[in-house]
Amino acid sequence: MENSFKVKINNEILTFDKKVKILDLIKGDKHQYIYAKVNNRLRELTYEIFYDAEVILLKKGDEHTNRIYETSLRYIIAYACSKVFPNIDIKFSYNISRSIFLSFKGTANNNFKINLTLMNKLKEEIDYIISQDYPLVRKVVSNEEAKKIYLQRNLFDKIDIIKYRPEKTVHLYECNGYVNYMYSHMVPSTGHIQDYKLRLYGNGIIIQYPRSEVKGEIPEFKDAPIFGKTLKDSYSWAKLVNTDDVASINSYALNDGPIDFINMCEQRHNSMLADLGNRISSGSENIRLICIAGPSSSGKTTFANRLRVELMSKGLRPIRLSLDDYYKERKDVPLDENGEPDLECLEALEVERINEDLYKLINGEEVTLPRFDFKLGYQVPGKTLKIDEDQPLIIEGIHALNDKLTSLIPKHQKFKIFIAPQAQINIDNHNPISLTDLRLVRRIVRDFQFRGSSAEETISMWPSVRKGEFKWIYDTQENADFVFNSLLPYELCIVRKYALPLLNAIDKNGPYYLTANRLIKFLKLFVDMDDKWIPCNSILREFIGNSCFQDV
């Protein structure tokens, strides 16, 4: 046949002479699949193939399908809410236990309160929409048409963001007359979303869904009151100063100017550091060890230095120790499931020696510390140290809050700090910005600036980084004495100019384009700001450069 093409799918090669949808290639239960790779490029199942291609179908639990599933679930729940609660505004945000939080904003004349009966009514509607397997049809409309559609549905928050979109069109999805835009690709129909759980939580509903890090299962719900309170405090402050959505942040940058905006956000950090410094100094007779942990790109290094200076202003003389100096030789590091040295596991460190050195130092003994020579690949003798009673030790790293690392130190002598950027920023009410994506953007910028790594290299390593975080970090945050929110609401107006060129350079046919495109979609909505007014001791300087702590 002239102009024919071949498609390989499930080890079968098929020949066609006209376009064919991926969905039409699937035999058996189509609903088990969420997305597909076509010649290694990720595509919606409604994509039409017209060339020689190999198709790999992806189910829930794949790292690439996790976002598609979660976004499509939010769409369906928003649709159900529009039917069950037509006069109630809703808002999605990310929350504890790897879940989504659905809050109800009510109206001026309706003090709406969610309860078990209403939640069950909502679940019935969600299940009905799923059972009907309604198609989700993508439609391209002009920005002006999108504004009219949003206006008809009282979606004013979506109208506010349109003026910041560089494109002249919007890709809406329509489902049985319901229209919404979720800044993501979607499943082809509602029947592809079947696994989810609802539970009442506070004044809203927790929504759980399958996660890739637990192989497509819904994680067991774990309450996390300290983490939850941090998110609540972050949201309360964002509402107080009007930085809880992109349009409001852009308004600050454009109308109030960068100087006030930057200083307002930095002052928030200053206030938290002052509060933390007062708490530690008031217990300085007992506190001898300060432990700092947090996920990748939280700003741990700058934070540790700023805390050191803050404590100096209280009359203390803190000493920082690097846990990296206690790494074992590579040949002695345990192997992971792929047979590679697991450099992020606790056993990659000399745990017993760390305990002994900390114990001796705190009890007034002189200790010769190790120094890990990364060029040689093993430890060499470091500095000899003896500390006084007004010299608390500061350690930071992914294992710093793990009690096994400091088991010889009495609990009353330890002060544990968890640090992470706890963002509560939405594009609009239905589209929260991921806390994890914020850290990934930070890391992409930092790795390029200081390690010469491309965005592809950073994105390729990210699943392994996340795996280590879930295994070693997140379970320790509830044991923290203090949680430091390292978010700076202005930062996305700054990092966009560093990150966008790196992300736009990623091959559209490559395996990392889906992640890059997701990051681009929200970064390009922020307006640009000059970074010259950012203080040299800002946590953001750790990622964009010119930090005064760079060589400390």
Coordinates of C-alpha atoms in Angstrom, one line a residue:
M1 CA 0.0 0.0 0.0
E2 CA 1.2 3.5 -0.8
N3 CA 1.7 5.8 2.2
S4 CA 1.0 3.0 4.6
F5 CA 2.7 2.8 8.0
K6 CA 3.3 0.2 10.7
V7 CA 2.5 0.4 14.4
K8 CA 4.0 -2.0 16.9
I9 CA 1.9 -2.5 20.0
N10 CA 1.9 -5.3 22.6
N11 CA 4.5 -7.2 20.4
E12 CA 2.1 -7.1 17.5
I13 CA 2.8 -5.2 14.2
L14 CA -0.2 -3.6 12.5
T15 CA -0.3 -1.9 9.1
F16 CA -2.5 1.1 8.4
D17 CA -3.1 3.5 5.5
K18 CA -4.9 6.2 7.4
K19 CA -4.6 7.8 10.8
V20 CA -5.5 5.6 13.8
K21 CA -6.2 6.6 17.4
I22 CA -4.1 4.9 20.1
L23 CA -7.4 4.1 21.9
D24 CA -8.6 2.1 18.8
L25 CA -5.5 0.0 18.9
I26 CA -6.2 -1.3 22.4
K27 CA -7.7 -4.8 22.7
G28 CA -9.6 -5.8 25.8
D29 CA -10.2 -3.4 28.7
K30 CA -9.2 0.1 27.5
H31 CA -9.8 1.6 30.9
Q32 CA -6.7 0.1 32.5
Y33 CA -4.5 2.4 30.5
I34 CA -3.9 6.1 31.2
Y35 CA -1.3 7.3 28.7
A36 CA 1.1 6.0 26.1
K37 CA 4.6 6.4 24.7
V38 CA 4.8 6.7 20.9
N39 CA 8.4 6.4 19.8
N40 CA 9.3 7.3 23.3
R41 CA 7.2 10.5 23.3
L42 CA 4.3 10.6 25.7
R43 CA 0.9 11.0 24.1
E44 CA -2.7 11.1 25.2
L45 CA -4.7 8.0 24.2
T46 CA -6.8 10.0 21.8
Y47 CA -3.6 10.9 19.8
E48 CA -3.8 9.9 16.1
I49 CA -0.8 8.0 14.7
F50 CA 0.0 8.5 11.0
Y51 CA 3.6 7.2 10.8
D52 CA 5.8 4.2 11.7
A53 CA 5.7 3.9 15.5
E54 CA 6.1 1.8 18.5
V55 CA 3.4 2.2 21.1
I56 CA 3.9 1.4 24.8
L57 CA 0.7 1.6 26.9
L58 CA 1.1 3.0 30.4
K59 CA -1.1 2.0 33.3
K60 CA -1.7 3.8 36.6
G61 CA 1.4 3.6 38.8
D62 CA 3.8 4.6 36.1
E63 CA 5.7 7.8 37.1
H64 CA 4.4 9.5 33.9
T65 CA 0.8 8.6 34.4
N66 CA 0.6 9.8 38.0
R67 CA 0.0 13.5 37.1
I68 CA -2.4 12.6 34.3
Y69 CA -4.5 10.5 36.7
E70 CA -4.5 13.1 39.5
T71 CA -5.4 15.9 37.2
S72 CA -8.2 14.0 35.5
L73 CA -9.6 13.0 39.0
R74 CA -9.6 16.7 40.0
Y75 CA -11.5 17.5 36.8
I76 CA -14.1 14.8 37.5
I77 CA -14.5 16.0 41.1
A78 CA -14.9 19.6 40.0
Y79 CA -17.5 18.5 37.6
A80 CA -19.4 16.6 40.3
C81 CA -19.2 19.5 42.7
S82 CA -20.7 21.8 40.0
K83 CA -23.7 19.5 40.0
V84 CA -24.1 18.7 43.7
F85 CA -23.0 22.1 45.0
P86 CA -23.8 24.5 42.1
N87 CA -23.5 27.7 44.2
I88 CA -20.4 26.8 46.2
D89 CA -16.9 27.7 45.2
I90 CA -14.3 25.0 45.6
K91 CA -10.5 25.0 45.8
F92 CA -8.0 22.2 45.5
S93 CA -4.6 22.2 47.2
Y94 CA -2.0 19.6 48.0
N95 CA -2.0 18.2 51.5
I96 CA -0.8 15.6 54.0
S97 CA -0.4 11.9 53.2
R98 CA 0.3 12.6 49.5
S99 CA -3.3 13.7 48.9
I100 CA -5.4 16.5 47.5
F101 CA -7.5 18.7 49.8
L102 CA -10.9 20.0 48.7
S103 CA -12.1 23.0 50.5
F104 CA -15.4 24.8 50.1
K105 CA -15.4 28.6 50.0
G106 CA -19.2 29.1 50.2
T107 CA -21.0 32.3 49.2
A108 CA -21.8 35.6 50.9
N109 CA -25.2 34.3 51.9
N110 CA -24.4 30.7 52.6
N111 CA -22.1 29.6 55.3
F112 CA -21.5 26.2 53.8
K113 CA -20.2 23.3 56.0
I114 CA -19.3 19.9 54.6
N115 CA -20.5 16.8 56.5
L116 CA -20.6 13.0 56.0
T117 CA -24.0 13.1 54.3
L118 CA -22.9 15.7 51.8
M119 CA -19.6 14.0 51.1
N120 CA -21.4 10.7 50.4
K121 CA -23.8 12.6 48.0
L122 CA -20.7 14.0 46.2
K123 CA -19.2 10.5 46.0
E124 CA -22.3 9.2 44.4
E125 CA -22.1 11.8 41.7
I126 CA -18.4 11.2 41.1
D127 CA -19.1 7.4 40.8
Y128 CA -22.0 8.1 38.4
I129 CA -19.8 10.3 36.2
I130 CA -17.2 7.6 36.1
S131 CA -19.7 4.9 35.4
Q132 CA -21.1 6.8 32.4
D133 CA -17.6 6.9 30.8
Y134 CA -18.1 10.3 29.4
P135 CA -15.5 11.4 26.8
L136 CA -13.2 14.2 27.7
V137 CA -12.9 16.2 24.5
R138 CA -10.2 18.7 24.0
K139 CA -11.2 22.0 22.3
V140 CA -9.0 24.9 21.3
V141 CA -10.6 28.3 21.8
S142 CA -9.3 31.8 21.7
N143 CA -8.5 33.6 25.0
E144 CA -11.6 35.8 24.4
E145 CA -13.8 32.8 24.0
A146 CA -12.3 31.2 27.1
K147 CA -13.1 34.4 29.1
K148 CA -16.8 34.2 28.0
I149 CA -17.0 30.6 28.9
Y150 CA -15.5 31.2 32.4
L151 CA -17.7 34.3 32.9
Q152 CA -20.8 32.2 32.2
R153 CA -19.7 29.7 34.9
N154 CA -18.6 32.4 37.4
L155 CA -15.0 31.1 37.2
F156 CA -13.5 34.5 37.8
D157 CA -10.2 33.1 39.1
K158 CA -9.6 31.5 35.7
I159 CA -10.3 34.8 33.9
D160 CA -7.6 36.6 36.1
I161 CA -4.8 34.4 34.8
I162 CA -5.6 34.5 31.1
K163 CA -3.9 37.9 30.7
Y164 CA -0.6 36.3 31.8
R165 CA -0.8 33.5 29.2
P166 CA 1.7 34.1 26.3
E167 CA -0.5 32.0 24.0
K168 CA -3.6 33.3 22.2
T169 CA -5.6 30.1 22.7
V170 CA -6.7 27.8 25.5
H171 CA -7.0 24.0 25.4
L172 CA -10.3 23.4 27.2
Y173 CA -11.7 20.0 27.9
E174 CA -15.5 19.4 27.6
C175 CA -17.2 16.5 29.3
N176 CA -21.0 16.1 28.9
G177 CA -21.4 19.9 28.7
Y178 CA -19.0 20.7 31.6
V179 CA -15.9 22.7 30.6
N180 CA -12.7 23.2 32.4
Y181 CA -8.9 23.6 31.9
M182 CA -6.5 21.8 34.2
Y183 CA -3.1 22.7 32.6
S184 CA -2.4 19.1 31.8
H185 CA -3.1 16.3 29.4
M186 CA -6.1 14.1 30.4
V187 CA -7.5 10.6 30.1
P188 CA -9.8 10.0 27.1
S189 CA -12.9 9.4 29.2
T190 CA -14.1 9.4 32.8
G191 CA -14.2 5.6 33.0
H192 CA -10.4 5.5 33.1
I193 CA -10.5 7.0 36.6
Q194 CA -11.8 4.4 39.0
D195 CA -9.6 4.3 42.1
Y196 CA -9.8 7.1 44.7
K197 CA -10.9 7.6 48.3
L198 CA -12.6 10.5 50.1
R199 CA -12.5 11.2 53.8
L200 CA -13.6 14.2 55.9
Y201 CA -10.7 16.2 57.2
G202 CA -11.2 19.4 59.2
N203 CA -13.5 21.7 57.2
G204 CA -12.9 19.9 53.8
I205 CA -12.3 16.6 52.1
I206 CA -9.1 14.7 51.7
I207 CA -8.9 13.0 48.2
Q208 CA -6.5 10.0 47.9
Y209 CA -5.5 8.5 44.6
P210 CA -3.0 5.9 43.2
R211 CA 0.6 7.0 43.5
S212 CA 3.6 5.8 41.4
E213 CA 5.9 5.5 44.4
V214 CA 3.6 2.7 45.8
K215 CA 3.2 1.0 42.4
G216 CA -0.2 2.4 41.5
E217 CA -1.9 1.7 44.9
I218 CA -3.5 4.3 47.1
P219 CA -1.2 4.9 50.1
E220 CA -2.4 4.2 53.6
F221 CA -3.7 7.4 55.1
K222 CA -1.3 8.8 57.7
D223 CA -2.3 11.9 59.6
A224 CA 0.6 14.4 59.9
P225 CA -0.5 17.2 62.3
I226 CA 2.9 19.0 62.2
F227 CA 3.1 19.0 58.4
G228 CA -0.6 19.9 58.2
K229 CA -0.2 22.8 60.5
T230 CA 2.7 24.1 58.4
L231 CA 0.6 24.0 55.3
K232 CA -2.2 25.7 57.1
D233 CA 0.1 28.4 58.4
S234 CA 1.6 28.8 54.9
Y235 CA -1.9 29.3 53.4
S236 CA -3.0 31.7 56.2
W237 CA 0.0 33.9 55.6
A238 CA -0.4 33.8 51.8
K239 CA -4.0 34.9 52.2
L240 CA -3.0 37.6 54.7
V241 CA -0.5 39.2 52.3
N242 CA -2.3 38.1 49.1
T243 CA 0.2 35.8 47.6
D244 CA -1.9 32.6 47.3
D245 CA -2.3 32.6 43.5
V246 CA -0.3 33.5 40.4
A247 CA -2.3 36.6 39.5
S248 CA -1.9 38.1 43.0
I249 CA 1.9 37.4 42.9
N250 CA 2.2 39.0 39.5
S251 CA 0.2 42.0 40.7
Y252 CA 2.8 42.5 43.5
A253 CA 5.6 42.3 41.0
L254 CA 4.0 44.7 38.6
N255 CA 2.2 47.2 40.8
D256 CA 4.2 47.3 44.0
G257 CA 7.5 46.7 42.5
P258 CA 10.2 44.1 43.3
I259 CA 11.8 45.9 46.3
D260 CA 8.8 45.8 48.6
F261 CA 7.8 42.3 47.4
I262 CA 11.2 40.8 47.9
N263 CA 11.7 42.4 51.3
M264 CA 8.3 41.4 52.6
C265 CA 9.0 37.7 51.8
E266 CA 12.5 37.9 53.1
Q267 CA 11.2 39.5 56.3
R268 CA 9.0 36.5 56.8
H269 CA 12.1 34.3 56.8
N270 CA 13.8 36.7 59.2
S271 CA 10.9 36.5 61.6
M272 CA 10.9 32.7 61.6
L273 CA 14.7 32.7 62.2
A274 CA 14.3 35.1 65.1
D275 CA 11.6 33.0 66.6
L276 CA 13.7 29.9 66.1
G277 CA 16.8 31.6 67.6
N278 CA 14.8 32.6 70.7
R279 CA 13.6 29.1 71.2
I280 CA 17.0 27.5 71.0
S281 CA 18.8 30.2 73.0
S282 CA 16.2 30.0 75.8
G283 CA 17.0 26.3 76.1
S284 CA 20.7 26.7 75.4
E285 CA 21.7 25.1 78.8
N286 CA 20.3 21.8 77.6
I287 CA 20.4 22.0 73.7
R288 CA 23.8 20.8 72.5
L289 CA 22.9 19.4 69.1
I290 CA 20.8 21.1 66.4
C291 CA 19.7 18.7 63.6
I292 CA 18.4 20.0 60.3
A293 CA 16.8 17.8 57.6
G294 CA 14.6 18.3 54.6
P295 CA 14.1 17.1 51.0
S296 CA 16.3 18.1 48.1
S297 CA 16.5 21.8 47.2
S298 CA 14.9 23.0 50.4
G299 CA 17.7 25.4 51.1
K300 CA 19.3 23.5 54.0
T301 CA 22.8 24.8 53.5
T302 CA 21.9 28.5 53.5
F303 CA 19.4 28.0 56.3
A304 CA 22.0 26.3 58.5
N305 CA 24.4 29.2 57.9
R306 CA 21.7 31.8 58.7
L307 CA 20.7 29.9 61.8
R308 CA 24.4 29.9 62.9
V309 CA 24.5 33.7 62.5
E310 CA 21.2 34.1 64.3
L311 CA 22.5 32.1 67.3
M312 CA 25.7 34.1 67.3
S313 CA 23.5 37.2 67.8
K314 CA 22.2 35.5 70.9
G315 CA 25.6 35.0 72.3
L316 CA 26.1 31.4 71.3
R317 CA 29.0 30.1 69.2
P318 CA 27.6 27.3 67.1
I319 CA 29.8 24.9 65.1
R320 CA 28.7 23.2 61.9
L321 CA 29.6 19.6 61.1
S322 CA 29.2 18.0 57.7
L323 CA 27.7 14.6 57.7
D324 CA 29.2 14.1 54.2
D325 CA 32.6 13.7 55.9
Y326 CA 31.3 10.4 57.4
Y327 CA 30.6 8.7 54.1
K328 CA 32.1 5.2 53.8
E329 CA 34.3 4.2 50.9
R330 CA 32.2 3.3 47.9
K331 CA 33.1 -0.4 48.1
D332 CA 31.6 -0.5 51.6
V333 CA 28.3 1.2 50.7
P334 CA 25.3 -1.1 50.6
L335 CA 23.8 -1.8 47.2
D336 CA 20.3 -0.9 46.0
E337 CA 17.9 -3.1 44.1
N338 CA 19.7 -2.3 40.9
G339 CA 23.1 -3.5 42.3
E340 CA 24.4 0.1 42.5
P341 CA 25.9 1.7 45.6
D342 CA 23.0 3.3 47.6
L343 CA 24.6 6.6 48.6
E344 CA 21.4 7.9 50.1
C345 CA 20.8 5.1 52.6
L346 CA 21.7 5.6 56.3
E347 CA 24.2 2.7 56.1
A348 CA 26.3 4.7 53.6
L349 CA 27.4 6.7 56.6
E350 CA 29.6 5.6 59.5
V351 CA 26.7 5.8 61.9
E352 CA 28.6 4.4 64.9
R353 CA 31.4 6.9 64.5
I354 CA 29.0 9.9 64.1
N355 CA 27.4 8.9 67.4
E356 CA 30.7 8.5 69.2
D357 CA 32.2 11.8 67.8
L358 CA 29.0 13.8 68.7
Y359 CA 28.9 12.2 72.2
K360 CA 32.6 13.0 72.9
L361 CA 32.3 16.6 71.7
I362 CA 29.2 17.3 73.7
N363 CA 30.9 15.9 76.8
G364 CA 33.9 18.1 76.4
E365 CA 36.4 15.7 74.8
E366 CA 38.8 16.5 72.0
V367 CA 38.0 14.8 68.7
T368 CA 39.8 14.6 65.4
L369 CA 37.1 14.7 62.8
P370 CA 37.2 13.0 59.5
R371 CA 37.2 14.8 56.1
F372 CA 35.9 12.9 53.1
D373 CA 38.1 13.5 50.1
F374 CA 35.7 13.1 47.2
K375 CA 38.5 13.1 44.7
L376 CA 40.2 10.2 46.5
G377 CA 37.0 8.5 47.4
Y378 CA 37.8 8.0 51.1
Q379 CA 38.2 9.7 54.5
V380 CA 41.4 11.6 55.5
P381 CA 42.0 13.2 58.9
G382 CA 40.3 16.5 59.4
K383 CA 40.4 19.2 62.0
T384 CA 40.8 18.5 65.7
L385 CA 37.9 20.1 67.6
K386 CA 37.0 20.6 71.3
I387 CA 33.9 22.7 72.1
D388 CA 32.6 24.7 75.0
E389 CA 29.2 24.7 76.6
D390 CA 28.1 27.8 74.6
Q391 CA 28.9 26.0 71.3
P392 CA 26.0 23.9 70.1
L393 CA 26.7 21.6 67.2
I394 CA 24.7 21.9 63.9
I395 CA 24.4 19.0 61.6
E396 CA 22.3 18.9 58.4
G397 CA 21.5 16.3 55.9
I398 CA 18.7 13.9 54.8
H399 CA 19.3 11.6 57.9
A400 CA 19.8 14.4 60.4
L401 CA 16.5 13.8 62.1
N402 CA 16.9 10.0 62.2
D403 CA 17.5 9.0 65.9
K404 CA 19.7 6.2 64.8
L405 CA 22.3 8.8 63.7
T406 CA 22.3 10.4 67.2
S407 CA 21.2 7.6 69.5
L408 CA 23.9 8.4 72.1
I409 CA 22.6 11.9 72.5
P410 CA 19.8 12.4 75.1
K411 CA 16.6 13.7 73.6
H412 CA 16.6 16.8 75.7
Q413 CA 19.9 17.8 74.2
K414 CA 18.7 17.7 70.6
F415 CA 16.6 20.2 68.7
K416 CA 15.2 19.0 65.4
I417 CA 14.4 21.2 62.5
F418 CA 12.6 20.2 59.3
I419 CA 12.9 22.5 56.3
A420 CA 11.0 22.5 53.0
P421 CA 9.3 25.1 50.8
Q422 CA 5.7 24.5 51.8
A423 CA 4.0 26.3 48.9
Q424 CA 0.3 27.0 48.9
I425 CA 0.1 28.8 45.6
N426 CA -2.6 28.1 43.0
I427 CA -2.8 28.9 39.3
D428 CA -6.5 29.1 39.9
N429 CA -8.9 27.5 42.4
H430 CA -8.8 24.1 40.6
N431 CA -5.1 24.0 39.9
P432 CA -2.6 24.0 42.7
I433 CA 1.2 24.3 42.0
S434 CA 3.0 21.2 43.3
L435 CA 5.3 21.6 46.2
T436 CA 7.6 19.0 44.6
D437 CA 7.7 20.8 41.2
L438 CA 8.8 24.0 43.0
R439 CA 11.8 22.1 44.4
L440 CA 12.5 20.5 41.0
V441 CA 12.7 23.9 39.4
R442 CA 15.1 25.1 42.1
R443 CA 17.3 22.0 41.5
I444 CA 17.3 22.4 37.8
V445 CA 18.5 26.0 38.1
R446 CA 21.1 25.1 40.8
D447 CA 22.5 22.0 39.0
F448 CA 23.0 24.0 35.8
Q449 CA 24.6 27.0 37.6
F450 CA 27.0 25.1 39.9
R451 CA 27.3 21.6 38.5
G452 CA 27.1 22.1 34.8
S453 CA 24.2 19.6 34.6
S454 CA 21.5 19.9 31.9
A455 CA 17.8 20.0 32.8
E456 CA 17.5 16.5 31.3
E457 CA 20.2 15.2 33.7
T458 CA 18.4 16.7 36.7
I459 CA 15.0 15.4 35.6
S460 CA 16.4 11.9 34.9
M461 CA 17.7 11.7 38.5
W462 CA 14.6 13.1 40.1
P463 CA 12.7 9.8 40.6
S464 CA 15.7 8.4 42.4
V465 CA 15.9 11.5 44.6
R466 CA 12.2 11.3 45.4
K467 CA 12.5 7.6 46.2
G468 CA 15.1 8.5 48.8
E469 CA 13.0 11.2 50.3
F470 CA 10.0 9.0 50.8
K471 CA 12.3 6.3 52.4
W472 CA 14.5 8.4 54.6
I473 CA 13.0 11.9 55.1
Y474 CA 9.3 12.3 55.2
D475 CA 8.7 9.9 58.1
T476 CA 11.0 12.0 60.3
Q477 CA 9.3 15.4 59.8
E478 CA 6.6 14.7 62.4
N479 CA 9.4 14.4 65.1
A480 CA 10.6 17.9 64.4
D481 CA 10.6 20.6 67.1
F482 CA 10.4 23.3 64.4
V483 CA 9.3 23.4 60.8
F484 CA 10.9 26.1 58.6
N485 CA 9.0 27.0 55.5
S486 CA 11.7 28.0 53.0
L487 CA 9.2 29.2 50.3
L488 CA 9.7 32.7 49.0
P489 CA 6.5 33.7 47.2
Y490 CA 8.4 36.0 44.8
E491 CA 10.9 33.3 43.7
L492 CA 9.0 31.9 40.7
C493 CA 9.1 35.4 39.2
I494 CA 12.9 35.1 39.5
V495 CA 13.8 31.5 38.6
R496 CA 11.6 31.5 35.5
K497 CA 14.2 33.3 33.5
Y498 CA 16.9 30.8 34.6
A499 CA 14.7 27.7 34.2
L500 CA 12.7 28.4 31.0
P501 CA 15.6 28.4 28.5
L502 CA 16.9 25.1 30.0
L503 CA 13.4 23.5 29.9
N504 CA 12.7 24.8 26.4
A505 CA 15.9 23.2 25.2
I506 CA 14.7 19.7 26.0
D507 CA 13.9 17.5 23.0
K508 CA 10.2 17.3 22.5
N509 CA 10.5 13.7 21.3
G510 CA 12.6 12.8 24.4
P511 CA 11.5 11.0 27.6
Y512 CA 11.8 14.1 29.7
Y513 CA 9.6 16.5 27.7
L514 CA 6.4 15.7 29.6
T515 CA 8.0 16.8 32.9
A516 CA 9.6 19.9 31.2
N517 CA 6.3 20.9 29.6
R518 CA 4.5 20.6 32.9
L519 CA 7.0 22.9 34.5
I520 CA 6.9 25.3 31.6
K521 CA 3.1 25.6 31.8
F522 CA 3.1 27.2 35.2
L523 CA 6.4 29.0 35.1
K524 CA 5.5 31.0 32.0
L525 CA 2.5 32.4 33.8
F526 CA 4.7 34.4 36.2
V527 CA 6.0 37.8 35.2
D528 CA 9.7 38.5 35.2
M529 CA 11.5 40.3 38.1
D530 CA 15.0 41.6 38.4
D531 CA 17.0 39.7 41.0
K532 CA 19.4 42.5 41.9
W533 CA 17.4 43.4 45.0
I534 CA 17.6 39.8 46.5
P535 CA 19.8 39.8 49.7
C536 CA 23.1 37.9 49.4
N537 CA 22.0 35.7 52.4
S538 CA 18.7 34.8 50.9
I539 CA 17.9 31.1 50.5
L540 CA 17.1 31.8 46.9
R541 CA 20.8 32.8 46.3
E542 CA 21.7 29.1 47.0
F543 CA 20.1 28.3 43.7
I544 CA 20.6 31.3 41.4
G545 CA 24.1 32.4 42.7
N546 CA 25.9 35.2 44.4
S547 CA 25.3 33.9 47.9
C548 CA 27.5 35.2 50.7
F549 CA 27.6 31.7 52.1
Q550 CA 28.8 30.1 48.8
D551 CA 32.3 29.4 50.1
V552 CA 31.5 29.0 53.8

